[in-house]
XYZ file of N, CA and C in Angstrom:
711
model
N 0.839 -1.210 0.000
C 0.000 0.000 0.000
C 0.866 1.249 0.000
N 2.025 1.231 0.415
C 3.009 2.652 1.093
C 3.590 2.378 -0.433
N 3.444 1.405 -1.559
C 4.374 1.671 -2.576
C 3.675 2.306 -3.406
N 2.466 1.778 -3.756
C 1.236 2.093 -4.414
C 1.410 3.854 -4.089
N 0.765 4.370 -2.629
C 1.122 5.931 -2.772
C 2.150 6.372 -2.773
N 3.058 5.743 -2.670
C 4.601 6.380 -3.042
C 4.653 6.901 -4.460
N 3.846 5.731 -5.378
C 4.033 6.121 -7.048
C 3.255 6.748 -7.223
N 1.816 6.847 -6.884
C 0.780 8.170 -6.928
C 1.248 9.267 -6.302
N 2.087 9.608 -5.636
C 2.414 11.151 -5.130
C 3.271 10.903 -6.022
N 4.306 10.337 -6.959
C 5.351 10.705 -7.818
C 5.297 10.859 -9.152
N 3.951 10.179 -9.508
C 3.262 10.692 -10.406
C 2.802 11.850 -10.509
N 1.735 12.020 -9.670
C 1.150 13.847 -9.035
C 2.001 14.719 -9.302
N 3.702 14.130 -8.904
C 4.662 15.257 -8.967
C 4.992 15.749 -10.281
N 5.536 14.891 -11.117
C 5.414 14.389 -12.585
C 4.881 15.313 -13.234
N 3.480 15.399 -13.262
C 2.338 15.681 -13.964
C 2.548 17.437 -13.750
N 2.663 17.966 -12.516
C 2.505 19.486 -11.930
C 4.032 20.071 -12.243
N 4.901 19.312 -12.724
C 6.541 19.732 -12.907
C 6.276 19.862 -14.469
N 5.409 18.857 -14.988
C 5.085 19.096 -16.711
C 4.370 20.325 -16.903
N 3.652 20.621 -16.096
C 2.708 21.812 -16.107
C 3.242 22.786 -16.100
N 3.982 23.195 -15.072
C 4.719 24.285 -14.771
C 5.675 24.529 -15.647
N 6.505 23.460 -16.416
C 7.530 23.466 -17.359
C 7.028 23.483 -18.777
N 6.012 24.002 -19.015
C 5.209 23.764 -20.275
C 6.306 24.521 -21.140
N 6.285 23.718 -22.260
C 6.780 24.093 -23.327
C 5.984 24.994 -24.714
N 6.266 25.110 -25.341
C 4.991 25.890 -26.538
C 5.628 25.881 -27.926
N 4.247 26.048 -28.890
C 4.747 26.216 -30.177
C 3.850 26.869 -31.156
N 4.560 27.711 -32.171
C 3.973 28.874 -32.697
C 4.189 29.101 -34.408
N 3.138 29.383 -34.962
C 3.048 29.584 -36.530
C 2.719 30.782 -36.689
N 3.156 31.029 -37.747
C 2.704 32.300 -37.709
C 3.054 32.661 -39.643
N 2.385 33.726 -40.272
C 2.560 33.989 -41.679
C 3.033 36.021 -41.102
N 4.216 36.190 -41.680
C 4.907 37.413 -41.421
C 4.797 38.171 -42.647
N 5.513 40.033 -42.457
C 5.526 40.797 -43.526
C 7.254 40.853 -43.153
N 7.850 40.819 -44.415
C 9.147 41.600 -43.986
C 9.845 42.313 -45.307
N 10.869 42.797 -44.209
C 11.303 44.416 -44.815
C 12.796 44.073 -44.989
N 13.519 43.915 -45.583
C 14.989 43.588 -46.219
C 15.352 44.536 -46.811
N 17.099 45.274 -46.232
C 17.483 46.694 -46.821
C 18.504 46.019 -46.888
N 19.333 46.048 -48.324
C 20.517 45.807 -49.074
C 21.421 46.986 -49.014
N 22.392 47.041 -48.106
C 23.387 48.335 -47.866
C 24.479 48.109 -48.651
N 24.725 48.736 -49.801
C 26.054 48.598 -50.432
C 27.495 49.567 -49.644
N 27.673 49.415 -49.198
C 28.957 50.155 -48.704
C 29.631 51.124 -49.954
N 30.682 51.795 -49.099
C 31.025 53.435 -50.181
C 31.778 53.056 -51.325
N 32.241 51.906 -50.825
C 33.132 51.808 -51.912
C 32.788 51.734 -54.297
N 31.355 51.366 -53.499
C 30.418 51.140 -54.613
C 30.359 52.388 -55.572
N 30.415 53.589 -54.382
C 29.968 54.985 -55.086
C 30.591 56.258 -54.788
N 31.296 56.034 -53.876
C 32.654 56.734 -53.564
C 31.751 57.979 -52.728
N 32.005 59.189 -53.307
C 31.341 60.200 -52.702
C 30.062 60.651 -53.445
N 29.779 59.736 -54.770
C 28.549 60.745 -55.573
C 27.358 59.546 -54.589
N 26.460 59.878 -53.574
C 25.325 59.174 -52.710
C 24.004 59.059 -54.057
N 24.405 60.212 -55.228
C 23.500 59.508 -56.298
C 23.397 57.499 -56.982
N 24.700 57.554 -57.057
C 24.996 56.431 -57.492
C 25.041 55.184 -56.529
N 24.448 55.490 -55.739
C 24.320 54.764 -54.644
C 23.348 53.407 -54.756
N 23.437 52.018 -55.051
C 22.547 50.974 -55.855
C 22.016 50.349 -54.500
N 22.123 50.626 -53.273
C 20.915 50.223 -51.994
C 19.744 50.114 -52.416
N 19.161 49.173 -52.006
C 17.924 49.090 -51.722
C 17.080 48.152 -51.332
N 15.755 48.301 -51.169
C 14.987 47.388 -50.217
C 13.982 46.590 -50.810
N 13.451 45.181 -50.181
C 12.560 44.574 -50.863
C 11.456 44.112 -50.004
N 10.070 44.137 -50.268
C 9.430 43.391 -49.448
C 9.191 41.804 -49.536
N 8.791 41.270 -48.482
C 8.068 40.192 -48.610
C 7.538 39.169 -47.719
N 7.270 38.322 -47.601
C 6.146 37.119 -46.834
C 7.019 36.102 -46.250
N 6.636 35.673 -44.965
C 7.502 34.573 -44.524
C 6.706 33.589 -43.910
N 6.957 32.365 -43.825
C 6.127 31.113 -42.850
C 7.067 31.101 -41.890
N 6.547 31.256 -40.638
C 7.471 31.052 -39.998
C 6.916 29.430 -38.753
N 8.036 29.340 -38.018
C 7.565 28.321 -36.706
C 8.630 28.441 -35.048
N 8.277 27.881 -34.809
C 9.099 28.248 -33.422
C 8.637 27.138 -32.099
N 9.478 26.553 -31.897
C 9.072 26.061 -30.635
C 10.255 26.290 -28.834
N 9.532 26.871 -28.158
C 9.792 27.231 -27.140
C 10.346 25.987 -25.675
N 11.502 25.838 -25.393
C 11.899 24.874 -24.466
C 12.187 25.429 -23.517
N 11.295 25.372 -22.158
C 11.280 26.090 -21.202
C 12.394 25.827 -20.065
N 13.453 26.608 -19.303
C 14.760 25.971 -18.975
C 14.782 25.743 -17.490
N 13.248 26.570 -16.677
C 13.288 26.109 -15.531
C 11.731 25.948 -15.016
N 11.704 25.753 -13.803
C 10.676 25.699 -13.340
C 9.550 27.090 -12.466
N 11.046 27.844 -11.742
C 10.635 28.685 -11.379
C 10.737 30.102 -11.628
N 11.127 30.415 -13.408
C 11.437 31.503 -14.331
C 11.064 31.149 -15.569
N 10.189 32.399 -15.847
C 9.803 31.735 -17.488
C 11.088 32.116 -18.501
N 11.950 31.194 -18.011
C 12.927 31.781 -19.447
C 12.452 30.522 -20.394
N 12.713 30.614 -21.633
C 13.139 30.030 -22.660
C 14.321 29.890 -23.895
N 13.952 28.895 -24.414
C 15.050 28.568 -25.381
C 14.260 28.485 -26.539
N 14.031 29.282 -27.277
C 13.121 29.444 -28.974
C 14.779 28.825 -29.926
N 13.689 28.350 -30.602
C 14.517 27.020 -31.952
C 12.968 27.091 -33.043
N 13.296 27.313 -34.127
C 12.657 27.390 -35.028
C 12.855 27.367 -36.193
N 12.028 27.853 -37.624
C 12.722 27.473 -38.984
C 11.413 28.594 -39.673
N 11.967 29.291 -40.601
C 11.009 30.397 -41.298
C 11.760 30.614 -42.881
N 10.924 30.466 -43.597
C 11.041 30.431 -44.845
C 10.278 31.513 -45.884
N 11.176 32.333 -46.206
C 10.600 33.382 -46.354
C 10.945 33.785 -47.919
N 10.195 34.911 -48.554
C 10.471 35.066 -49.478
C 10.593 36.243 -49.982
N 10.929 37.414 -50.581
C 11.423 38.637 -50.761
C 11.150 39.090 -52.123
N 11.086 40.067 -52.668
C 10.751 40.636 -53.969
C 10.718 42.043 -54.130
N 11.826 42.765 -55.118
C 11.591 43.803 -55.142
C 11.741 44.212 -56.829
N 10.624 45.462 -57.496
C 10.705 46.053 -58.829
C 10.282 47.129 -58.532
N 11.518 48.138 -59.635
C 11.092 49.407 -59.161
C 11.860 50.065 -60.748
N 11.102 50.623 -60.861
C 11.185 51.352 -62.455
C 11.865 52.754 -62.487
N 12.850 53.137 -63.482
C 13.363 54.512 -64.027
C 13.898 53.974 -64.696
N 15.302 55.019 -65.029
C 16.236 55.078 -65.310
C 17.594 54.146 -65.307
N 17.684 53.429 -66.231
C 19.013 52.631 -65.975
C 20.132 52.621 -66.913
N 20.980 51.788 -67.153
C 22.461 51.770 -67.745
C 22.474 50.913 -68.504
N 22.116 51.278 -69.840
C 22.264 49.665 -70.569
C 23.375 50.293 -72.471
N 24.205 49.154 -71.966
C 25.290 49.655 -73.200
C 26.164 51.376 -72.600
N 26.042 51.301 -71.570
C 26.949 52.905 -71.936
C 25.537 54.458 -71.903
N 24.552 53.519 -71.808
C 23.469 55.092 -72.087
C 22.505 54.746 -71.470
N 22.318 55.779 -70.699
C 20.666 56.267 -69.874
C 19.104 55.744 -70.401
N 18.465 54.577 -70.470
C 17.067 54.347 -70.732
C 16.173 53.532 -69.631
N 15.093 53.738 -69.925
C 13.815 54.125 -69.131
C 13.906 52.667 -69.166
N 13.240 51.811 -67.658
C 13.516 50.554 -67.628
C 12.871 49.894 -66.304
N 13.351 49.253 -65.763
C 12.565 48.388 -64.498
C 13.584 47.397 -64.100
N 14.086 47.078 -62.753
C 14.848 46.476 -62.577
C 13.898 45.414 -61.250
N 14.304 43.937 -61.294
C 13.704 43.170 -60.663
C 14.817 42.385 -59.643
N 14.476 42.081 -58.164
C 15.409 41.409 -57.470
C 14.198 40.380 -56.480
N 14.842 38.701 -56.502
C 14.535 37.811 -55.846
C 15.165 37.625 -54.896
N 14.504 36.749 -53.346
C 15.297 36.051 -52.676
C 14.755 35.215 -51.575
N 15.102 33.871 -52.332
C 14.072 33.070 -51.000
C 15.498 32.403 -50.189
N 14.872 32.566 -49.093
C 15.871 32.053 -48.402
C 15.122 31.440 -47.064
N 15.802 30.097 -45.841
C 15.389 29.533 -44.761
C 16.171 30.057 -44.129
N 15.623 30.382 -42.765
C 16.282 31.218 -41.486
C 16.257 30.222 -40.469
N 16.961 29.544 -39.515
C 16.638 29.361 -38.290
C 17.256 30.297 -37.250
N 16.471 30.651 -36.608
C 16.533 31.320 -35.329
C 16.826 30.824 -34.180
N 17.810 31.001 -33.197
C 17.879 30.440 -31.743
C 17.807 31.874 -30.697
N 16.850 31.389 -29.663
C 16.462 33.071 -29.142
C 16.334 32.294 -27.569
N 16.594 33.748 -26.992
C 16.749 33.423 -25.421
C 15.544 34.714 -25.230
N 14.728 33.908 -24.284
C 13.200 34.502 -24.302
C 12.793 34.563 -22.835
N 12.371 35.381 -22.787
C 11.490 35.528 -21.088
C 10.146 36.053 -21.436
N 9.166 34.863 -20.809
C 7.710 35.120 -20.821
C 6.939 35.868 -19.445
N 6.573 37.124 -20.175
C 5.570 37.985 -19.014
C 4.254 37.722 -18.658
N 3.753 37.185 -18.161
C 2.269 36.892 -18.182
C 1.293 38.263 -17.810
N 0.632 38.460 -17.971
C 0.066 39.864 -17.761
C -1.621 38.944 -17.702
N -1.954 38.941 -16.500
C -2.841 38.339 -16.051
C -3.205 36.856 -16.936
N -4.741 36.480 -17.018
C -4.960 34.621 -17.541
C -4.866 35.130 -19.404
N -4.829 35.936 -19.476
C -5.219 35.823 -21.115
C -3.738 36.620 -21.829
N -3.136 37.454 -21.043
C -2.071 38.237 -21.917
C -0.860 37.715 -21.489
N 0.408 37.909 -22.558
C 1.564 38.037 -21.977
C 2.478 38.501 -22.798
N 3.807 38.817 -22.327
C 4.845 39.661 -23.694
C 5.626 38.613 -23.755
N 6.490 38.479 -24.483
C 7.548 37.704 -24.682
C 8.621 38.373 -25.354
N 9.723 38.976 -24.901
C 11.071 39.642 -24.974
C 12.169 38.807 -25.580
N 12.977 38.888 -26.790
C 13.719 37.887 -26.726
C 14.497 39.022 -27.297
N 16.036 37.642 -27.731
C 17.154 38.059 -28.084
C 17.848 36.756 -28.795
N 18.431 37.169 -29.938
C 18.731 36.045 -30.313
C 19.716 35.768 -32.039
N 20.579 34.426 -32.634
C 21.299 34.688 -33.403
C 20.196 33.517 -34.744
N 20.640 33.926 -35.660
C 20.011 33.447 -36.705
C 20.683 32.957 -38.101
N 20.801 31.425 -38.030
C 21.695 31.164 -39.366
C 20.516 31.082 -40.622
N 21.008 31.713 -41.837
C 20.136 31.795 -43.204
C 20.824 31.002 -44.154
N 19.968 30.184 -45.144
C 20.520 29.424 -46.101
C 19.763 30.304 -47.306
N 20.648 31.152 -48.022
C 19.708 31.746 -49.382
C 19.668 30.291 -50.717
N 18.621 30.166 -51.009
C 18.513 29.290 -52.518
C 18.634 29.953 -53.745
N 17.692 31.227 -53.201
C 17.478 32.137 -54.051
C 18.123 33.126 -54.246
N 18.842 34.062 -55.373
C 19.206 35.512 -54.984
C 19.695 35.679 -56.391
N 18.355 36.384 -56.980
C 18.828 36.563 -58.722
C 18.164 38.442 -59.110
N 18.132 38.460 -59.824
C 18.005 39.680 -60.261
C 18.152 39.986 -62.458
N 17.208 41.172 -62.704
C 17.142 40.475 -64.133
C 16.605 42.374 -64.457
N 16.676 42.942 -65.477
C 16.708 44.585 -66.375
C 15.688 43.955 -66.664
N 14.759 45.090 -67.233
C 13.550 45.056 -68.328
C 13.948 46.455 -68.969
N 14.166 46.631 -70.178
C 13.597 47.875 -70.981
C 12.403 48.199 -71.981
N 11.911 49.123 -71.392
C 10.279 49.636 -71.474
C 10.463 50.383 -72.814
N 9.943 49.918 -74.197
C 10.078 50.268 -75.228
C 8.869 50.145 -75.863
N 7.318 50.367 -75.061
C 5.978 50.540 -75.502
C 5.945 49.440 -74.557
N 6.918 47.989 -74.712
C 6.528 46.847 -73.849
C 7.869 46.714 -73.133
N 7.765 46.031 -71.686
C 8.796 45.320 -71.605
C 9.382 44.439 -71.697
N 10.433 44.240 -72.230
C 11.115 43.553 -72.894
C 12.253 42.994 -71.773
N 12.256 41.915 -71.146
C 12.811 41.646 -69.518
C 14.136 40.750 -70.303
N 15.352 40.751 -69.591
C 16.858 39.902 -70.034
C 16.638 39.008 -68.960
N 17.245 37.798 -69.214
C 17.315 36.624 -68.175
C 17.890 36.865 -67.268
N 17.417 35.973 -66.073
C 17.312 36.343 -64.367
C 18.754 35.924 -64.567
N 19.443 36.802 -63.880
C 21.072 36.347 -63.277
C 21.127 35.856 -61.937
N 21.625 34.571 -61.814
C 21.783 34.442 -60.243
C 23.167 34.969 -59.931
N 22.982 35.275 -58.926
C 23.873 35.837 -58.246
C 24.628 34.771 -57.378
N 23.855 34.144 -56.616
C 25.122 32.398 -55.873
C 25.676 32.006 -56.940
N 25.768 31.703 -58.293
C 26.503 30.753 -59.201
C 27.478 31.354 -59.761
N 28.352 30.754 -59.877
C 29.740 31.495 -61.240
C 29.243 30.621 -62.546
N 28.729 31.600 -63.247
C 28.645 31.278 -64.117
C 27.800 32.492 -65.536
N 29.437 33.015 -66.100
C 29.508 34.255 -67.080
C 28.401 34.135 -67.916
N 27.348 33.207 -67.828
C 26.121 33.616 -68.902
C 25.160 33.662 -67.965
N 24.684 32.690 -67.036
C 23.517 32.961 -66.157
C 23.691 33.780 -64.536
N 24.960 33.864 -64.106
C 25.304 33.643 -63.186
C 26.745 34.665 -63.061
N 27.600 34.732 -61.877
C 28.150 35.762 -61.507
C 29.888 35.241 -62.427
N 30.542 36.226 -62.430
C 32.092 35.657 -62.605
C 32.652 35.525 -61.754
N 33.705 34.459 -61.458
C 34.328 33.644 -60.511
C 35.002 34.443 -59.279
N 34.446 34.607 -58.511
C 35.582 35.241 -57.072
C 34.108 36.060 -56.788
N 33.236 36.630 -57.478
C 31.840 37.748 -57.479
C 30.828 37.460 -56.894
N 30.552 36.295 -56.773
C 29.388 35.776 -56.019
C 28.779 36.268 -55.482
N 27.612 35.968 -54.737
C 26.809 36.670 -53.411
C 27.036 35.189 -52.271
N 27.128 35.795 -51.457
C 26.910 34.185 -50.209
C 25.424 33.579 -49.894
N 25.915 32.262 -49.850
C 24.618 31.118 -49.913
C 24.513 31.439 -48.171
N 25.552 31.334 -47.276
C 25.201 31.233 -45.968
C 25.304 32.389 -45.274
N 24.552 33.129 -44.447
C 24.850 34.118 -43.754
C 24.143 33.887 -42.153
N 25.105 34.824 -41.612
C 24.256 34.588 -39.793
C 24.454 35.987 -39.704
N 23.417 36.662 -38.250
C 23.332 37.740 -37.659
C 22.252 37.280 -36.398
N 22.635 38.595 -35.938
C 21.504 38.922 -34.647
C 20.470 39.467 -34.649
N 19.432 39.215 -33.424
C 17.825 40.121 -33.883
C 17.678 40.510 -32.560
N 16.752 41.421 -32.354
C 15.837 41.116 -31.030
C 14.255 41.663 -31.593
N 13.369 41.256 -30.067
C 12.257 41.767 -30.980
C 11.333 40.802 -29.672
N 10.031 40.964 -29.892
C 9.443 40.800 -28.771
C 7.741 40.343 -29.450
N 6.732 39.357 -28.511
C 5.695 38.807 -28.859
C 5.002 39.039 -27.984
N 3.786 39.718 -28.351
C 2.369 40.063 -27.813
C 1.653 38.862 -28.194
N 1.022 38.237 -26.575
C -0.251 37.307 -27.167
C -1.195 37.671 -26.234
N -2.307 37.479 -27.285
C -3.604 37.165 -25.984
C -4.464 36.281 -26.721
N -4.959 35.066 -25.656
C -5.215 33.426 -25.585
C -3.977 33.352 -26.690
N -4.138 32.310 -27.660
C -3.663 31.764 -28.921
C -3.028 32.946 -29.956
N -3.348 34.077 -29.774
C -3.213 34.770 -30.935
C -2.307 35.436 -30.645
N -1.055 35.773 -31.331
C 0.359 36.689 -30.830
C 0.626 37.457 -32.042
N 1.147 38.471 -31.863
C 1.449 39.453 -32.366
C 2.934 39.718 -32.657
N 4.066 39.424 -33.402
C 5.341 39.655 -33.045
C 6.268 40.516 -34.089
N 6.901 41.801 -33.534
C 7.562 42.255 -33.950
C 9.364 42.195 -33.852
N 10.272 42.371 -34.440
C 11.345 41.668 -34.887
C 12.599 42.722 -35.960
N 13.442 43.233 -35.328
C 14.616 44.124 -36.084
C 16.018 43.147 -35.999
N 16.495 42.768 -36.793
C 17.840 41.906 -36.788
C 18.687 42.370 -38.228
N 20.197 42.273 -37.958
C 20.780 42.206 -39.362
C 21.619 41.221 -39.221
N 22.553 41.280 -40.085
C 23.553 39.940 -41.006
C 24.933 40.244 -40.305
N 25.778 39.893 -39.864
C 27.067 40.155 -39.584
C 27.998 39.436 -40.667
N 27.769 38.455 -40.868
C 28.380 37.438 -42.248
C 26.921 38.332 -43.524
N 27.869 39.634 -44.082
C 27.091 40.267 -45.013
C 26.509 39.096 -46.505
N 25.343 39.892 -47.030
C 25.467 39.089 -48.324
C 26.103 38.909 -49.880
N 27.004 39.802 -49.433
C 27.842 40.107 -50.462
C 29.242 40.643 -49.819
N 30.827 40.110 -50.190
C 32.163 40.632 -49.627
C 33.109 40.080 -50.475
N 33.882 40.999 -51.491
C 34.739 40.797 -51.965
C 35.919 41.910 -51.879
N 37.063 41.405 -51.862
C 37.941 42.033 -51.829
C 38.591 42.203 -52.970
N 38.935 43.679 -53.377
C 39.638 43.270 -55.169
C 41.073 43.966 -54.754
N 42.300 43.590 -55.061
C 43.468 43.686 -55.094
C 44.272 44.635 -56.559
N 44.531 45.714 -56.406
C 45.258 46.575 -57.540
C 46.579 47.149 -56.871
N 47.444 46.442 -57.236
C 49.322 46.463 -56.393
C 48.969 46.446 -55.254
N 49.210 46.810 -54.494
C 49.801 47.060 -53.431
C 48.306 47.746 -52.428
N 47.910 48.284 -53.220
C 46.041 48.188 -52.368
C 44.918 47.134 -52.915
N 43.545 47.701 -51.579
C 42.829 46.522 -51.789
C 41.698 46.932 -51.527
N 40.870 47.000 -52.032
C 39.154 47.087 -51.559
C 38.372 46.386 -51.376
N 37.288 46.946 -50.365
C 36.476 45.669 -50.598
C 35.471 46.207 -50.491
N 34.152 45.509 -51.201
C 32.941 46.075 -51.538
C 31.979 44.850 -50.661
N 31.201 45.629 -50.152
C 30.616 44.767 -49.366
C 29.156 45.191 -49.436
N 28.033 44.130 -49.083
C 26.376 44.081 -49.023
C 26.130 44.085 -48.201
N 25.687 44.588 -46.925
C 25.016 44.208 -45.191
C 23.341 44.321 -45.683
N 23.284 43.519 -44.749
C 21.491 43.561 -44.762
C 20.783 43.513 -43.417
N 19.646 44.252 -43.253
C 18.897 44.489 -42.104
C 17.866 44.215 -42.548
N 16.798 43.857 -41.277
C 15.457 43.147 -41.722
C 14.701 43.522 -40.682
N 13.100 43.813 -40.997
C 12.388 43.800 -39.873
C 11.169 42.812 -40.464
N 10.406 42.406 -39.390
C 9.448 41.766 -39.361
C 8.384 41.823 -38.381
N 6.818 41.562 -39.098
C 6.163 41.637 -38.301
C 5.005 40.607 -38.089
N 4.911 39.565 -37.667
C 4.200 38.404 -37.425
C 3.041 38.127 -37.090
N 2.068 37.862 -37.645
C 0.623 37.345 -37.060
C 0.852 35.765 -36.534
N 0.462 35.145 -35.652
C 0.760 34.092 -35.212
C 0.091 33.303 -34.084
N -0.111 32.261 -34.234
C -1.048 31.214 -33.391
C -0.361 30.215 -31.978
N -0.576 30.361 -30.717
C 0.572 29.754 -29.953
C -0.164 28.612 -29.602
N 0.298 27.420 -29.664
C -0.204 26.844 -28.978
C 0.603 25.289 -27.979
């Protein structure tokens, strides 16, 4: 009989240590904001010639939360978001040596995982914030880009990728853009019941673009950084 409730109170215990240690997990469909920083070297001092710029686009994201104690809501967020980017924006461009009216197009799908160190606020039975901080490795698949010139119609040149060496579709050898990049974010989640809200500012430290070009005895290097924000609709459960 004393073994019997020995395993029912250690069960009981079991059960209220699972409770308290609850873990969680979250979907969510995002907007995001991707700014392509070319560094000076691109344009020296004329800020006209300056080829920055930004793209929008949509992400799936997921996340699951591993809670690290019993008596602090910290967490450990691990997740995977797959997102996708797109930007066209029409004037003026450079084709052959001369100024015509045109449209330039840029892709980029790429998978993010995120690892984030999180503390959950509860703000009475239905609300709570969630604060994090955290580093993020990206695998790009995608990252091409392609002219149109507007001559009654447009008339679009084949997408160049940018990951490949390769002088007809693709970049020349040493030019590339990088397949892998990591950076940091922070950014924080509003929920109330199931439904969360999450906003999100992070950039790249491993930029998406870094080459160094060598002429005697000097050396430059032209480099891409990228910053991102995001903003998440999302389901916890």
């Amino acid at each position: 009989m004393k073994n019997l409730k020995s395993l029912l109170v250690a069960g009981a215990m079991v059960v209220a240590g699972s409770a308290m240690a609850q873990d969680y997990n979250r979907v969510g469909l995002s907007y995001n904001y991707d700014h392509y920083r070319y560094n000076k070297n691109f344009y020296g001092n004329d800020k006209d010639r300056d080829p920055s710029f930004s793209s929008n686009g949509v992400g799936l994201n997921y996340i699951h939360g591993f809670r690290l104690t019993r008596s602090l809501p910290m967490y450990i967020e691990v997740g995977g978001n797959l997102n996708f980017g797109f930007r066209e924006e029409s004037g003026m461009i450079l084709q052959n040596g001369h100024s015509v009216k045109g449209k330039e197009q840029f892709q980029n799908l790429n998978l993010t995982v995120p690892v984030n160190f999180a503390w959950k606020f509860n703000l009475g039975k239905e609300f709570y914030i969630t604060p994090y901080y955290g580093v993020s490795f990206k695998v790009n698949f995608i990252t091409r880009e392609r002219i149109g010139i507007i001559n009654g119609k447009t008339i679009w040149s084949d997408w160049v990728n940018l990951l490949k060496e390769d002088e007809n579709i693709g970049m020349i050898k040493g030019y590339t853009w990088r397949t892998f990049q990591m950076g940091t974010h922070l950014g924080a989640t509003f929920g109330w019941k199931h439904v969360s809200l999450g906003l999100q500012y992070g950039g790249d430290f491993i930029p998406a673009y870094s080459v160094i070009v060598k002429k005697g005895e000097f050396s430059t290097r032209y480099a891409v950084d990228t910053t991102n924000f995001k903003l998440t609709l999302g389901y916890e459960f």
